[in-house]
GROMACS .gro file of C-alpha atoms in nm:
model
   96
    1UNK     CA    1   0.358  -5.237 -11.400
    2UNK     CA    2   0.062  -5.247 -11.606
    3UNK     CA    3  -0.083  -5.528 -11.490
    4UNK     CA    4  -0.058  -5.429 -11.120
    5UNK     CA    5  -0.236  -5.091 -11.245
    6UNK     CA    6  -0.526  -5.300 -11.388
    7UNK     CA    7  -0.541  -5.512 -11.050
    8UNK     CA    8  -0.594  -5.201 -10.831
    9UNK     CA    9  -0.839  -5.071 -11.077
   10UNK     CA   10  -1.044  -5.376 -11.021
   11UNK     CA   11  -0.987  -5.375 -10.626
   12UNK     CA   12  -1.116  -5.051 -10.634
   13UNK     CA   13  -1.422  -5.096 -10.846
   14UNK     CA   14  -1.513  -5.386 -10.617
   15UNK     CA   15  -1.362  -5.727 -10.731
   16UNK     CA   16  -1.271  -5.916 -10.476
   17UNK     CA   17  -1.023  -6.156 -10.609
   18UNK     CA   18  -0.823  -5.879 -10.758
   19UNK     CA   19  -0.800  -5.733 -10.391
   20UNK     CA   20  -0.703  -6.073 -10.282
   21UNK     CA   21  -0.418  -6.080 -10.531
   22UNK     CA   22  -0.328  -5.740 -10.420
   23UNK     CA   23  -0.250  -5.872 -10.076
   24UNK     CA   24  -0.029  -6.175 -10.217
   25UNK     CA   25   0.178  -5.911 -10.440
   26UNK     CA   26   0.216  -5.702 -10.173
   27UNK     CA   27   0.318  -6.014  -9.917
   28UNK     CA   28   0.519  -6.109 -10.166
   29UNK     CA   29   0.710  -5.768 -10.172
   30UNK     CA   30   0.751  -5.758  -9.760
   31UNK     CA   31   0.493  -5.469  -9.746
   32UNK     CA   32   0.256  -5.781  -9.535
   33UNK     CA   33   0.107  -5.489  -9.334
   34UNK     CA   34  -0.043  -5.364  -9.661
   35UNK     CA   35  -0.085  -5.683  -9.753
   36UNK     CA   36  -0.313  -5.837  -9.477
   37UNK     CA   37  -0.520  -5.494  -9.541
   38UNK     CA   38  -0.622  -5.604  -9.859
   39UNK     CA   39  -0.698  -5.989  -9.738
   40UNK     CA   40  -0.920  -5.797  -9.417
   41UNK     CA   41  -1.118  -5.595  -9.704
   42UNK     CA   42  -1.150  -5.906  -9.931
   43UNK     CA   43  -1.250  -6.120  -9.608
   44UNK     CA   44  -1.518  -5.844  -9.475
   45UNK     CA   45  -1.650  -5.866  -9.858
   46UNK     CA   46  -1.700  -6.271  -9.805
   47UNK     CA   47  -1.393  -6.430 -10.017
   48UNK     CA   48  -1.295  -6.747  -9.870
   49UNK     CA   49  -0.947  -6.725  -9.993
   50UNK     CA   50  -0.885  -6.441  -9.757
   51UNK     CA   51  -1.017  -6.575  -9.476
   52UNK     CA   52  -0.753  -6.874  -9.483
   53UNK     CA   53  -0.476  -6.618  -9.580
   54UNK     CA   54  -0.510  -6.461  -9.260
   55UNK     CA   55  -0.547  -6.712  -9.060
   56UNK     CA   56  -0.232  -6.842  -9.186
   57UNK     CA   57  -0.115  -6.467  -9.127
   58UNK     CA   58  -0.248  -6.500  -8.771
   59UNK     CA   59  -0.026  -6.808  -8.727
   60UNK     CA   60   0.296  -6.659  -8.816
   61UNK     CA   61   0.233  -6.315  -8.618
   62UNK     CA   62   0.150  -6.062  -8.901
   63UNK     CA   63  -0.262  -6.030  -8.761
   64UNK     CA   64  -0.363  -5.962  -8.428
   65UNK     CA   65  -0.663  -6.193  -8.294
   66UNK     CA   66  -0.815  -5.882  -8.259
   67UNK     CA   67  -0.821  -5.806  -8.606
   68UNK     CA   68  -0.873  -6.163  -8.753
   69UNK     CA   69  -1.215  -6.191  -8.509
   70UNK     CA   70  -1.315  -5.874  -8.674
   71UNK     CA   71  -1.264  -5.983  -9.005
   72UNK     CA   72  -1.394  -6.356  -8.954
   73UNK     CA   73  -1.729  -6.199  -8.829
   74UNK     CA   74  -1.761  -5.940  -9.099
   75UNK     CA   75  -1.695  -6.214  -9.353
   76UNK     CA   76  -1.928  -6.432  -9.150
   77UNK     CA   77  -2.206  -6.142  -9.194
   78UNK     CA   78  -2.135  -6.130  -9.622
   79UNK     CA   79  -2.197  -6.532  -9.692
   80UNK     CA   80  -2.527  -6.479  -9.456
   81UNK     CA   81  -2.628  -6.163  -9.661
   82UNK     CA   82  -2.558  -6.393  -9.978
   83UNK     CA   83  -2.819  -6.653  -9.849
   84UNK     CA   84  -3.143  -6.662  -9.991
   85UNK     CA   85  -3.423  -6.996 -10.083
   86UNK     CA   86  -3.362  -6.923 -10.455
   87UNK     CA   87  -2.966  -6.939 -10.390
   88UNK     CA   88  -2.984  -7.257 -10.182
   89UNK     CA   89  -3.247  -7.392 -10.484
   90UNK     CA   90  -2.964  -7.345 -10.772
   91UNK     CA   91  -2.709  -7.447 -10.588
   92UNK     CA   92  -2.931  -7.787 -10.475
   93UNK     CA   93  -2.952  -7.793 -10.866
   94UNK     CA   94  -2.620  -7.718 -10.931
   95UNK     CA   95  -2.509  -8.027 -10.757
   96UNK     CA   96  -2.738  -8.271 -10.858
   0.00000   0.00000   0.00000
């Protein structure tokens, strides 16, 4: 109980794997309509997980194309927003 108190409390301040893990405890409860809500806010917000959550929702039924188009674009939109030369620089580092 606690512990799914402090996971809302971070979905709702803005952390996006806590809203992530919202929609697998959810899922995991049967409430998946709840459930892929959380993976479309966590996918608009750019988290990869998400995205491959629900497209694995979209394969079973539980997401409408509709829906998962919407999301893939929006989460398309946050990794561009994320771009920038000094980004792509540490990252170049990063790896090297």
């Amino acid at each position: 109980k606690k512990e799914l108190y402090h996971l809302e409390e971070a979905a709702i301040a803005g952390h996006l794997d806590a809203r992530h893990n919202l929609g697998c405890y959810e899922g995991g409860r049967g409430r998946f309509e709840r459930g892929v809500k959380h993976y479309i806010i966590a996918a608009n917000l750019g988290l990869d997980e998400s995205i491959e959550m629900l497209m694995k929702c979209y394969e079973i039924g539980q997401v409408s194309i509709e829906d998962f188009a919407g999301a893939l674009s929006s989460h398309q939109a946050a990794v561009d927003a994320t771009k920038s030369p000094q980004r792509e620089e540490a990252l170049y580092w990063e790896t090297t």
